[in-house]
Coordinates of C-alpha atoms in Angstrom, one line a residue:
X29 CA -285.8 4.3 31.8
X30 CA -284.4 2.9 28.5
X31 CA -282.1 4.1 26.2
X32 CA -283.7 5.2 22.5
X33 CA -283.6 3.1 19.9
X34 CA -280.7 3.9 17.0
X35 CA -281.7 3.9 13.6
X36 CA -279.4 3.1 10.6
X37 CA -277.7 6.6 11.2
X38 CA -277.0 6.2 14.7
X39 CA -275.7 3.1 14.5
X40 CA -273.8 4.6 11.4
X41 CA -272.1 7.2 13.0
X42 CA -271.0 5.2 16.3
X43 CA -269.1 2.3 14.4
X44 CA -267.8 4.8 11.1
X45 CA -264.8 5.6 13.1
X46 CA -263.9 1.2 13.6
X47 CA -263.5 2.3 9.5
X48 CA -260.3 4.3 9.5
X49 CA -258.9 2.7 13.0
X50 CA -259.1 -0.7 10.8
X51 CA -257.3 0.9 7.8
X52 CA -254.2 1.4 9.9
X53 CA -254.1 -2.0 11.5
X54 CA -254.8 -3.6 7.8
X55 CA -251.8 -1.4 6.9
X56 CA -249.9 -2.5 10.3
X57 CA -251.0 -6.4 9.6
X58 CA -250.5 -6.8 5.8
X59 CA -247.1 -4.5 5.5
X60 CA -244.6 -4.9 8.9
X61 CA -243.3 -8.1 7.6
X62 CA -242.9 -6.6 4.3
X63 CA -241.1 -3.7 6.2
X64 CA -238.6 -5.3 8.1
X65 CA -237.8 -7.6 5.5
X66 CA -237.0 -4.9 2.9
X67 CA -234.8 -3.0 5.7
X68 CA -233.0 -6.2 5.8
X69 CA -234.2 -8.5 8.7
X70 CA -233.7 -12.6 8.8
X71 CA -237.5 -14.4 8.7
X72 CA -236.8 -16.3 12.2
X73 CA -236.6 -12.9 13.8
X74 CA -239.7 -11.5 12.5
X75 CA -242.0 -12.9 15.2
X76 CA -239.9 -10.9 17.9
X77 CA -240.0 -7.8 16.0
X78 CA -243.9 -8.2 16.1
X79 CA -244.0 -8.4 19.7
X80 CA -244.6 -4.7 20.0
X81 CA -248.2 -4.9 18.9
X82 CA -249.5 -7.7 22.1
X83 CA -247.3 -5.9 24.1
X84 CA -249.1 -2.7 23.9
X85 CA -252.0 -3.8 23.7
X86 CA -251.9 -6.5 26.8
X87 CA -250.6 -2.7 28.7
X88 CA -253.1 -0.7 27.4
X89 CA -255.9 -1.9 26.9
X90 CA -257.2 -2.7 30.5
X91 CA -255.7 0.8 31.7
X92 CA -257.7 2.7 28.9
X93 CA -260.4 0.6 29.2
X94 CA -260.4 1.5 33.4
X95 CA -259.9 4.9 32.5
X96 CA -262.7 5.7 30.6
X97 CA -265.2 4.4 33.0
X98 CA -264.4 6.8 35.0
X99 CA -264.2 9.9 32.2
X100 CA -266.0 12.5 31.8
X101 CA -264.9 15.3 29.5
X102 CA -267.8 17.7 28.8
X103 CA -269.4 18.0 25.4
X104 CA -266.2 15.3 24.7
X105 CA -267.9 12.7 26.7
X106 CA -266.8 9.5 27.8
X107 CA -264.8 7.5 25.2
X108 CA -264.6 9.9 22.5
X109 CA -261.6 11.5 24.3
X110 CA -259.3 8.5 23.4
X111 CA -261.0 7.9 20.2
X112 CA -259.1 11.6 19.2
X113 CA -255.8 11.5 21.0
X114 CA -255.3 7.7 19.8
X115 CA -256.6 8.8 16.4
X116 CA -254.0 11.9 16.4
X117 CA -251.5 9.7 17.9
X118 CA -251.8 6.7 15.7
X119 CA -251.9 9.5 12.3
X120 CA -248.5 10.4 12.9
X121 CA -247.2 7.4 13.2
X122 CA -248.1 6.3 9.9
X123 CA -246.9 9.1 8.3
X124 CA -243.6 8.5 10.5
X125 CA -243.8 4.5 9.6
X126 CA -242.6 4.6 6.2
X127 CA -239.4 6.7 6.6
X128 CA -237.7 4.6 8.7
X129 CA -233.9 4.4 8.4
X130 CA -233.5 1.3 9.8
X131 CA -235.4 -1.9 11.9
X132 CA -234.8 -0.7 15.4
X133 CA -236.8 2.5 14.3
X134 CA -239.4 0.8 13.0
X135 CA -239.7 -1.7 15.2
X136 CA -240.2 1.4 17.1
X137 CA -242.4 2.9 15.4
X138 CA -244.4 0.1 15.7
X139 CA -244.8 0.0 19.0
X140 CA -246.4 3.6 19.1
X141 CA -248.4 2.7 16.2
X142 CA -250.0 -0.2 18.2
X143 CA -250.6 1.8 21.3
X144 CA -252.2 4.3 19.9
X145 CA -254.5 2.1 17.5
X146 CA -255.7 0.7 20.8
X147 CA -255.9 3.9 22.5
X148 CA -258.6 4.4 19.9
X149 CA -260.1 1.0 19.6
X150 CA -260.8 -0.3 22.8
X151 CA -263.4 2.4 24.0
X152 CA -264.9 1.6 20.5
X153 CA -265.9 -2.2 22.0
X154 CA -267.7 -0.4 25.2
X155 CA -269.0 2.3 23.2
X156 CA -271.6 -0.1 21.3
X157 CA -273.0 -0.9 25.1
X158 CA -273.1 2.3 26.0
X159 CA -275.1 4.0 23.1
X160 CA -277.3 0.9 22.0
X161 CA -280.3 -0.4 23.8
X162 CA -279.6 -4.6 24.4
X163 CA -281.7 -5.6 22.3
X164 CA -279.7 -4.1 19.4
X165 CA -276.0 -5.2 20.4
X166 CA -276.0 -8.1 18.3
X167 CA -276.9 -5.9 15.0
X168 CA -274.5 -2.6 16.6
X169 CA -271.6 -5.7 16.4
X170 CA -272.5 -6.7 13.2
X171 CA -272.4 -3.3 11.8
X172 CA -269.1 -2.3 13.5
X173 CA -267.7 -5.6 11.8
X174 CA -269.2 -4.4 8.6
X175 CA -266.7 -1.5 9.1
X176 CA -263.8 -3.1 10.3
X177 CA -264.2 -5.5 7.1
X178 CA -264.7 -2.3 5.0
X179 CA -261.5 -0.5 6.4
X180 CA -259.9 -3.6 6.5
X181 CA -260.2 -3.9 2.7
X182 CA -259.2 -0.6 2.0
X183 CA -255.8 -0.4 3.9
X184 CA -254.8 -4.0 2.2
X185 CA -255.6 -2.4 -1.3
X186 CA -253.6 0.5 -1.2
X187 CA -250.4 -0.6 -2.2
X188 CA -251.9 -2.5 -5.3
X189 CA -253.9 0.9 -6.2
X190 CA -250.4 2.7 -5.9
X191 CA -248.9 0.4 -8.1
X192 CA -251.8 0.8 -10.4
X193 CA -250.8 4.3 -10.4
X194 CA -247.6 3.9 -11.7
X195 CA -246.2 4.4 -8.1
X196 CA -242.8 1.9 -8.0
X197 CA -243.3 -1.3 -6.6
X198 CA -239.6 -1.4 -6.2
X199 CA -236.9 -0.1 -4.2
X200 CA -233.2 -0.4 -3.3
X201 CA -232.0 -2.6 -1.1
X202 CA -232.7 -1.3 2.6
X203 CA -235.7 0.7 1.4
X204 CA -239.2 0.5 1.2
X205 CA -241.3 0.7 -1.5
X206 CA -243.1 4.2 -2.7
X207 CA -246.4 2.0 -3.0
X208 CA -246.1 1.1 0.7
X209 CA -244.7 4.3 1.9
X210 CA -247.8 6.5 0.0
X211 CA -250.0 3.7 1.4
X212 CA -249.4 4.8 4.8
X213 CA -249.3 8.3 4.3
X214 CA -253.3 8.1 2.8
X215 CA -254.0 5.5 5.8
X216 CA -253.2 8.2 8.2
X217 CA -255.3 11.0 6.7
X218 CA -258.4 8.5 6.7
X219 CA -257.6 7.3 10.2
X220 CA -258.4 10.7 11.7
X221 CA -261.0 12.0 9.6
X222 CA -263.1 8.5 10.1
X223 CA -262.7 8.7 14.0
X224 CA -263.5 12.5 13.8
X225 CA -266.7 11.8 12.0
X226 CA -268.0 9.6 14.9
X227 CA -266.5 12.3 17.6
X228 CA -268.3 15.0 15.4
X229 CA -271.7 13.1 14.8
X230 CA -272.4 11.5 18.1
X231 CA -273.2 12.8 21.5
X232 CA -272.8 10.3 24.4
X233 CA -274.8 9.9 27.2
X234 CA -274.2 12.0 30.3
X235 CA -273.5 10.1 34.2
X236 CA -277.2 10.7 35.2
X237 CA -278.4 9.4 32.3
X238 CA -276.3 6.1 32.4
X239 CA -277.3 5.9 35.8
X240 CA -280.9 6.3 35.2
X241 CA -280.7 3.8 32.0
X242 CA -279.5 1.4 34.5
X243 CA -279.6 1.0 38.3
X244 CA -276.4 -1.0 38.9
X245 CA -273.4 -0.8 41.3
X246 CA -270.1 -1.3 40.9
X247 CA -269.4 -5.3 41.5
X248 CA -266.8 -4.9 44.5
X249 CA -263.9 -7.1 42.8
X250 CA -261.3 -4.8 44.5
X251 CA -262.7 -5.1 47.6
X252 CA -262.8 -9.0 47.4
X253 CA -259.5 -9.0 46.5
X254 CA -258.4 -8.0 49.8
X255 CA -259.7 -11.6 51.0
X256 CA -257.2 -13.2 48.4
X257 CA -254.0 -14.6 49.8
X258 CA -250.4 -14.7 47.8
X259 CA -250.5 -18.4 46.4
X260 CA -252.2 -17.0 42.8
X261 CA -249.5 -14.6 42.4
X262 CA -246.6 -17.0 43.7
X263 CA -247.7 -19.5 40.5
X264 CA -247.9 -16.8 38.2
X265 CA -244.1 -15.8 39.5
X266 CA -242.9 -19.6 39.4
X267 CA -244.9 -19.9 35.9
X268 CA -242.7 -17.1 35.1
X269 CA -239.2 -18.4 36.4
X270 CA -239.7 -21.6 34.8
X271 CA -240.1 -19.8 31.4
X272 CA -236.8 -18.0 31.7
X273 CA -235.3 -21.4 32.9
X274 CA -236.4 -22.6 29.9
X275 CA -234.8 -20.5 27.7
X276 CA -231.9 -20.5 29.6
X277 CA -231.5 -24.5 29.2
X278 CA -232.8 -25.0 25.6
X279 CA -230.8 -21.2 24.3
X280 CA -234.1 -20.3 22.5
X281 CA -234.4 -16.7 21.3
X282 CA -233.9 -13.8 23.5
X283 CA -237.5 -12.9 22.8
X284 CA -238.7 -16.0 25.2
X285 CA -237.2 -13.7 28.4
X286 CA -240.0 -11.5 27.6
X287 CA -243.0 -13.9 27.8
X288 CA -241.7 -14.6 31.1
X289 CA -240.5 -11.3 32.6
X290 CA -244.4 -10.5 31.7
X291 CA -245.7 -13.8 34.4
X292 CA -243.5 -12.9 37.0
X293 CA -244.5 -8.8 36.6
X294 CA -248.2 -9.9 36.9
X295 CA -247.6 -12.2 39.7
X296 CA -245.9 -9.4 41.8
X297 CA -248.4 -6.7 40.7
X298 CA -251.3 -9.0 41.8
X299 CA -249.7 -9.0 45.0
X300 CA -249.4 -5.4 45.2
X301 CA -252.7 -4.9 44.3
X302 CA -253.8 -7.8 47.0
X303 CA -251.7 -5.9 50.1
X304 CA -253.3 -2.4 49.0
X305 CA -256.7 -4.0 49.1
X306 CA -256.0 -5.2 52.6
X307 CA -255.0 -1.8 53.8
X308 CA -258.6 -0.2 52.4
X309 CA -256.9 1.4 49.6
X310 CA -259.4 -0.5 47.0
X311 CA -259.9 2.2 45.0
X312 CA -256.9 2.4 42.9
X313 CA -256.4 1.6 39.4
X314 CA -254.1 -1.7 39.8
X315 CA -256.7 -3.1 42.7
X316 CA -259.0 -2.4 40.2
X317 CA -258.0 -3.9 37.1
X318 CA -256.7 -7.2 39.6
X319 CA -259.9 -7.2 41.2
X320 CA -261.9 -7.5 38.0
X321 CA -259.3 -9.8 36.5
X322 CA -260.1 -12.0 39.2
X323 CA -264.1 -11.9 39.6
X324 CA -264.7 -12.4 35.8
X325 CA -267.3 -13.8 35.4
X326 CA -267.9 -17.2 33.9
X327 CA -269.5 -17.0 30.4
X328 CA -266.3 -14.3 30.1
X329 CA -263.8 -17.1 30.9
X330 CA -265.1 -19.6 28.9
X331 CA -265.2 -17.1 26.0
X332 CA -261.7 -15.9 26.9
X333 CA -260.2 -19.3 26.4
X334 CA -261.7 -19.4 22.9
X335 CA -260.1 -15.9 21.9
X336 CA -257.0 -17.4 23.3
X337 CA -256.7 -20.0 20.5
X338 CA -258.8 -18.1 18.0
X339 CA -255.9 -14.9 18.0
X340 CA -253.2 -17.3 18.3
X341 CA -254.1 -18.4 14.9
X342 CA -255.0 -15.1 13.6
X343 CA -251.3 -13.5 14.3
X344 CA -249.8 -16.8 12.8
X345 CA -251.1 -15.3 9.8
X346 CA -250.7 -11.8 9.8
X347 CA -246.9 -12.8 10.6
X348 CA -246.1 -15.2 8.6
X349 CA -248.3 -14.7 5.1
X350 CA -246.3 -12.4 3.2
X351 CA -242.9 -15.1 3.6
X352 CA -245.1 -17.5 2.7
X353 CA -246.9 -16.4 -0.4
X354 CA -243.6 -15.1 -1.7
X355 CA -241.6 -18.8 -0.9
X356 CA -244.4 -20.8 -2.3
X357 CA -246.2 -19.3 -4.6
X358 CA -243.7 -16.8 -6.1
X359 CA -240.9 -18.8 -5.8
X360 CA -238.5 -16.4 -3.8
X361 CA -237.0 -15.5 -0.5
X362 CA -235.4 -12.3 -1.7
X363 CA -236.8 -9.3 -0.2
X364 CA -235.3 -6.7 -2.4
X365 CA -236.7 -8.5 -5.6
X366 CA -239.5 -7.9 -7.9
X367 CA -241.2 -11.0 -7.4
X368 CA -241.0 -10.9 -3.6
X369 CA -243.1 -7.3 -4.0
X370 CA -245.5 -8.4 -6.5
X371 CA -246.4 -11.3 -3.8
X372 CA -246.5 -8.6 -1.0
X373 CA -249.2 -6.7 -3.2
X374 CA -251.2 -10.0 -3.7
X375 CA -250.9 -10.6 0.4
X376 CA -252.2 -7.0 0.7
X377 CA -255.2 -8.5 -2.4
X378 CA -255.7 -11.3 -0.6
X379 CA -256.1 -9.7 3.0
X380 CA -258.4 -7.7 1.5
X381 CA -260.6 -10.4 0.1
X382 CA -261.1 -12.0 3.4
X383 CA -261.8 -8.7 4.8
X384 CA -264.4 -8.0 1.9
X385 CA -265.9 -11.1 2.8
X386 CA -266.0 -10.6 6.8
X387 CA -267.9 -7.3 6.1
X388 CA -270.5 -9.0 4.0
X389 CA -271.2 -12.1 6.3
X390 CA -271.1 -10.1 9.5
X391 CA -274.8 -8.3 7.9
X392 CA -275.5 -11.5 6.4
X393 CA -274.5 -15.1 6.5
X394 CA -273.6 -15.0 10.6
X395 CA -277.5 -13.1 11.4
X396 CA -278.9 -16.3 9.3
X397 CA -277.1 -19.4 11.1
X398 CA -277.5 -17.4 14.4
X399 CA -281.3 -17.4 13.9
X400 CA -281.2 -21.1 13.5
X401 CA -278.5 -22.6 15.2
X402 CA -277.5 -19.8 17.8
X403 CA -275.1 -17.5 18.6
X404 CA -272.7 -20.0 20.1
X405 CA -272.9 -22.7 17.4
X406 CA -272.3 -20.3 14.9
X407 CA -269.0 -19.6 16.0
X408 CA -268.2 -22.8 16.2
X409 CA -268.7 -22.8 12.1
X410 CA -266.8 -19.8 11.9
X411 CA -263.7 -21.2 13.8
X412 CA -264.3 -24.3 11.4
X413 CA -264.1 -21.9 8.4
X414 CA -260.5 -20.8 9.6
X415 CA -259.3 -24.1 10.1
X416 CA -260.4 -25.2 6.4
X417 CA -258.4 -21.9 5.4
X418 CA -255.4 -22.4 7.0
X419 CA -255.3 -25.8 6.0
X420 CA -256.0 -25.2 2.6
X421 CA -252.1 -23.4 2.5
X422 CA -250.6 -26.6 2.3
X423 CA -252.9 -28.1 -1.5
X424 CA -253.3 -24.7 -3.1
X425 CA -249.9 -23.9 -5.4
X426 CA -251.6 -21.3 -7.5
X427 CA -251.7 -17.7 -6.0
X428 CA -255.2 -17.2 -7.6
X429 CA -256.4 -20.4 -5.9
X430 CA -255.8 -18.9 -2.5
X431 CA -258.7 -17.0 -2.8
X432 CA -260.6 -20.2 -2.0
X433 CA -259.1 -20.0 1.6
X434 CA -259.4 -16.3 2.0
X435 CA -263.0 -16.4 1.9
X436 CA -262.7 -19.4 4.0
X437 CA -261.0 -17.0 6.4
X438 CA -263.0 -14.1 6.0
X439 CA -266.4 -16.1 7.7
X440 CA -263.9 -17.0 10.1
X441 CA -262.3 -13.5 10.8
X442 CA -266.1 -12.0 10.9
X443 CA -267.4 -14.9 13.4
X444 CA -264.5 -13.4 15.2
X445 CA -265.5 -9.9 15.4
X446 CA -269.2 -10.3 15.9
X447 CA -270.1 -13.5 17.9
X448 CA -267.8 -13.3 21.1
X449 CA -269.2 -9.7 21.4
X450 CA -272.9 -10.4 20.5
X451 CA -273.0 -13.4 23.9
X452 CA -271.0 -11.3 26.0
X453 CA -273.0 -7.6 26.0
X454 CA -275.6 -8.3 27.6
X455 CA -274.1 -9.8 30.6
X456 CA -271.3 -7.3 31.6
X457 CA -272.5 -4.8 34.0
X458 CA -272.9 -1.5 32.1
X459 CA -271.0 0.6 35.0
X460 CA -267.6 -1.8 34.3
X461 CA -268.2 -2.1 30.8
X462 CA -264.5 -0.7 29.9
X463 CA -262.3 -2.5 31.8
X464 CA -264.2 -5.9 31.2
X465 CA -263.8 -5.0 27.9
X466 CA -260.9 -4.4 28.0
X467 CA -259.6 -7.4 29.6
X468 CA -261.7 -9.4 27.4
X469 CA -259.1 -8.3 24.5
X470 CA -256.1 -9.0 27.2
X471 CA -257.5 -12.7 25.6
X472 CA -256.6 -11.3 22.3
X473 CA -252.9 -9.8 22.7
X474 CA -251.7 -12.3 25.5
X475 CA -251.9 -14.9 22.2
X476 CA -250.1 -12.7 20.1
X477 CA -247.3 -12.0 22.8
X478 CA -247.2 -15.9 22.7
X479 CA -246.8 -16.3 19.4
X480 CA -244.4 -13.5 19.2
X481 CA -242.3 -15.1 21.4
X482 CA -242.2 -18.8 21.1
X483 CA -242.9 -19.0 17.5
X484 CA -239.5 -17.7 16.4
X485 CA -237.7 -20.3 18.3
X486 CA -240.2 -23.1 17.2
X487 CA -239.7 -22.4 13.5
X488 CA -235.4 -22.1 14.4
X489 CA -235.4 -25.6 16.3
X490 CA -238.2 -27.4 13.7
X491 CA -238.7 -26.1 10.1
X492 CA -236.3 -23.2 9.5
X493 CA -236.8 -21.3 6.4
X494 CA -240.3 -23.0 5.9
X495 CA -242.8 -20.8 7.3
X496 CA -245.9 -22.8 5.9
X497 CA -245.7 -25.2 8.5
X498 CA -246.8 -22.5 11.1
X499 CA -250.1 -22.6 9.0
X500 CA -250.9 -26.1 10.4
X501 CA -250.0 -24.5 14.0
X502 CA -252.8 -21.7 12.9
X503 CA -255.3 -25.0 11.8
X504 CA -254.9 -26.4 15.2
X505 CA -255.0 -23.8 17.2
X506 CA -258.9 -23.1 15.8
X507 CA -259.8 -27.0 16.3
X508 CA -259.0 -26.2 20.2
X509 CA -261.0 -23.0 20.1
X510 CA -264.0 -25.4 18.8
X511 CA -263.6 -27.8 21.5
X512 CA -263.4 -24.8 23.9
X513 CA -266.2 -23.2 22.5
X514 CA -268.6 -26.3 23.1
X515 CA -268.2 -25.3 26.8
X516 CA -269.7 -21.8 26.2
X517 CA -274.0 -22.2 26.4
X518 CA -276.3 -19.9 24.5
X519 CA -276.9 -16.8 26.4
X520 CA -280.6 -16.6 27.4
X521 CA -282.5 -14.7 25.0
X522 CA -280.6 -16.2 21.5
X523 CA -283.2 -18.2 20.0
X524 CA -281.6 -20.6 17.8
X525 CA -282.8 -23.6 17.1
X526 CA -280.8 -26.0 19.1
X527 CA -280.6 -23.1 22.1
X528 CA -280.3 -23.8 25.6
X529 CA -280.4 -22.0 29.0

């Protein structure tokens, strides 16, 4: 039996929700900078603060993503639960966001902010699978870029609407702005009524039917887990030691501790998970998520190591464009000033352009060189397109000129959205779809933790004070996920041109 086809409202309704969850991470991405700045925090210490948002999602998404595999709700279904409480969850933190008193509160803040986001997002990647037939992933991932693009524009707008408005631009020393605080506010309201409509509009498909749509069990990852022995996790611990000797020896920032608190937790989870395979006990959620760490399959590792690079350059940016814009292109460093805020509106302009831009080349530009070069190689001109943009930081002086590379960025940032997505479908059992989901995005936040933490402590000991130079970081970064992505092959059934088994 085989699932029905969707037309344009079905696959409407299933991706409208991706629309308001992307209006509070365009919100999140173009404005935290902007936020701890104007509460009074030093630029060296911003990639620390950020670490909330990997964090939660490197803890989060696999466990949600394990968790609603095995949900069932009722006339809720399957992944809409978390679509609403993360949607709920994530509403009041944006009205919360704004008001903060001080940077350990909103550094707070934005830590439930993040979790909940990706209480709501991940189940959004596996519900594409779910609903759509596979012959119509590649144009349900196109559309649910469409909306991320969409959302993505809107949320970076705001503030420059607000201020458009007449709503100050300006505030006190150790307070932020009405434009971003209102910004938030409206984010929040059209965070939940976007995922509502897809909760409202669609109705998944029960068990039986997913079992009659596909005849598949459950790969037994946890079960060949119990066959591993300790030496995997004993690296991951020593990889971990050696980072906090590291830090130690060099005295780079505290944040460093973390990235390696995180290798040597892994490493002694795997081995729990490892000893309660042995004992039978394979069915729990940590032998699980392990397991299925462990037995990834290849096309999803080779993939993986290009989201690595791909999202190490991606939260270079969000981190570090507002300082940048404002140093080099508005000629200040002062976060209370005018000029500083008028560049944090043009950030929030330009983040929306490349947005703008994702959402038209996901329907169009991306379907066209897939057709004729393939799925594969047209990523590889994506991640080319964000290299040219981040590059382009260092010969564009005028503000209005950086358009050039947000567009640049924009074919980049939809490449990124669609492609990985579009080769991968097809291949992941539907049963697991969730959790390898889910730890396909682990690929996305472990970067960002990275970045969080090293980056602060790179920019101290090399360039302090000159954030551009983490552009050319960004640049390179994307040249390795090209030579990376030269490893993936076509997945059977993409027809381009120069396509391959």
């Amino acid at each position: 039996m085989e699932k029905p086809k969707q037309g344009f409202a079905g696959l409407w309704n299933i991706s409208f929700g991706f629309f308001g969850i992307q209006i509070g991470f365009a919100l999140q991405n173009a404005n935290m900078s902007r936020i701890f700045q104007s509460l009074g925090e030093d630029i060296e210490r911003l990639p620390g603060l950020w670490v909330a948002a990997p964090l939660t999602g490197l803890l989060v998404q696999p466990i949600i993503g394990h968790m609603s595999d095995r949900t069932w709700l009722g006339r809720l279904g399957r992944r809409r639960p978390y679509f609403l409480a993360g949607a709920i969850l994530a509403a009041i933190a944006l009205f919360v966001m704004p008001e903060s008193p001080a940077i350990w509160f909103a550094a707070m803040m934005l830590w439930i902010l993040d979790a909940s986001l990706n209480i709501s997002m991940e189940p959004f990647r596996a519900f594409v699978g779910d609903m759509l037939r596979k012959d119509q992933h590649s144009v349900g991932y196109a559309v649910q870029t469409a909306f991320i693009g969409a959302g993505a524009v809107v949320g970076s707008l705001f503030p420059t609407l607000m201020e458009a408005m007449g709503v100050a631009n300006v505030a006190p020393p150790g307070q932020i702005p009405d434009t971003v605080r209102y910004a938030f506010w409206f984010g929040g309201i059209a965070l939940f009524l976007s995922v509502l409509w897809t909760v409202v509009t669609t109705d998944e498909y029960s068990p039986e039917q997913m079992a009659s749509f596909e005849r598949a069990s459950e790969a037994p990852a946890s079960r060949a887990l119990a066959s591993h022995n300790y030496g995997a996790s004993m690296l991951w611990i020593g990889a971990g030691m050696l980072v906090l000797l590291v830090q130690h020896h060099f005295a780079l920032l505290r944040e460093v501790l973390l990235l390696g608190a995180l290798l040597i937790g892994y490493g002694l989870a795997s081995m729990v998970a490892i000893a309660l395979a042995r004992r039978g006990n394979d069915k729990n959620m940590l032998s699980s998520i392990v397991g299925d760490f462990s037995g990834m399959p290849l096309l999803m590792k080779r993939l993986a190591l290009v989201q690595f690079f791909s999202w190490s350059a991606l939260f270079i940016m969000w981190i570090n464009t507002t300082p940048i814009v404002a140093q080099y292109h508005f000629g200040t460093t002062d976060a209370a000033s005018a000029a500083y805020q008028k560049a944090g509106n043009w950030v929030g302009e330009l983040f929306a352009i490349y947005n703008g831009v994702a959402a038209i080349a996901a329907l169009t530009l991306l379907p066209w060189l897939a057709r004729r070069l393939g799925q594969a190689r047209t990523h590889i001109v994506g991640l080319a397109c964000g290299a040219v943009g981040y590059a382009s930081f260092f010969v564009l002086r005028d503000p209005s000129h950086l358009i050039v590379s947000e567009i640049f960025i924009g074919i980049f940032w939809a490449s990124v959205l669609a492609m990985p997505y579009a080769i991968l479908a097809s291949s992941l059992p539907q049963a697991k779809l969730g959790i390898y989901m889910g730890l396909f995005n682990v690929f996305i936040v472990v970067p960002q933790l990275l970045v969080a933490t090293v980056m602060g402590s790179i920019m101290t000991a090399l360039f302090p004070g000159e954030p551009i130079y983490t552009m050319a970081f960004a640049a390179f970064a994307l040249l390795l996920a090209m030579i990376a992505m030269l490893r993936v092959d076509q997945p059977a059934g993409d027809h381009g041109k120069n396509s391959h088994g």
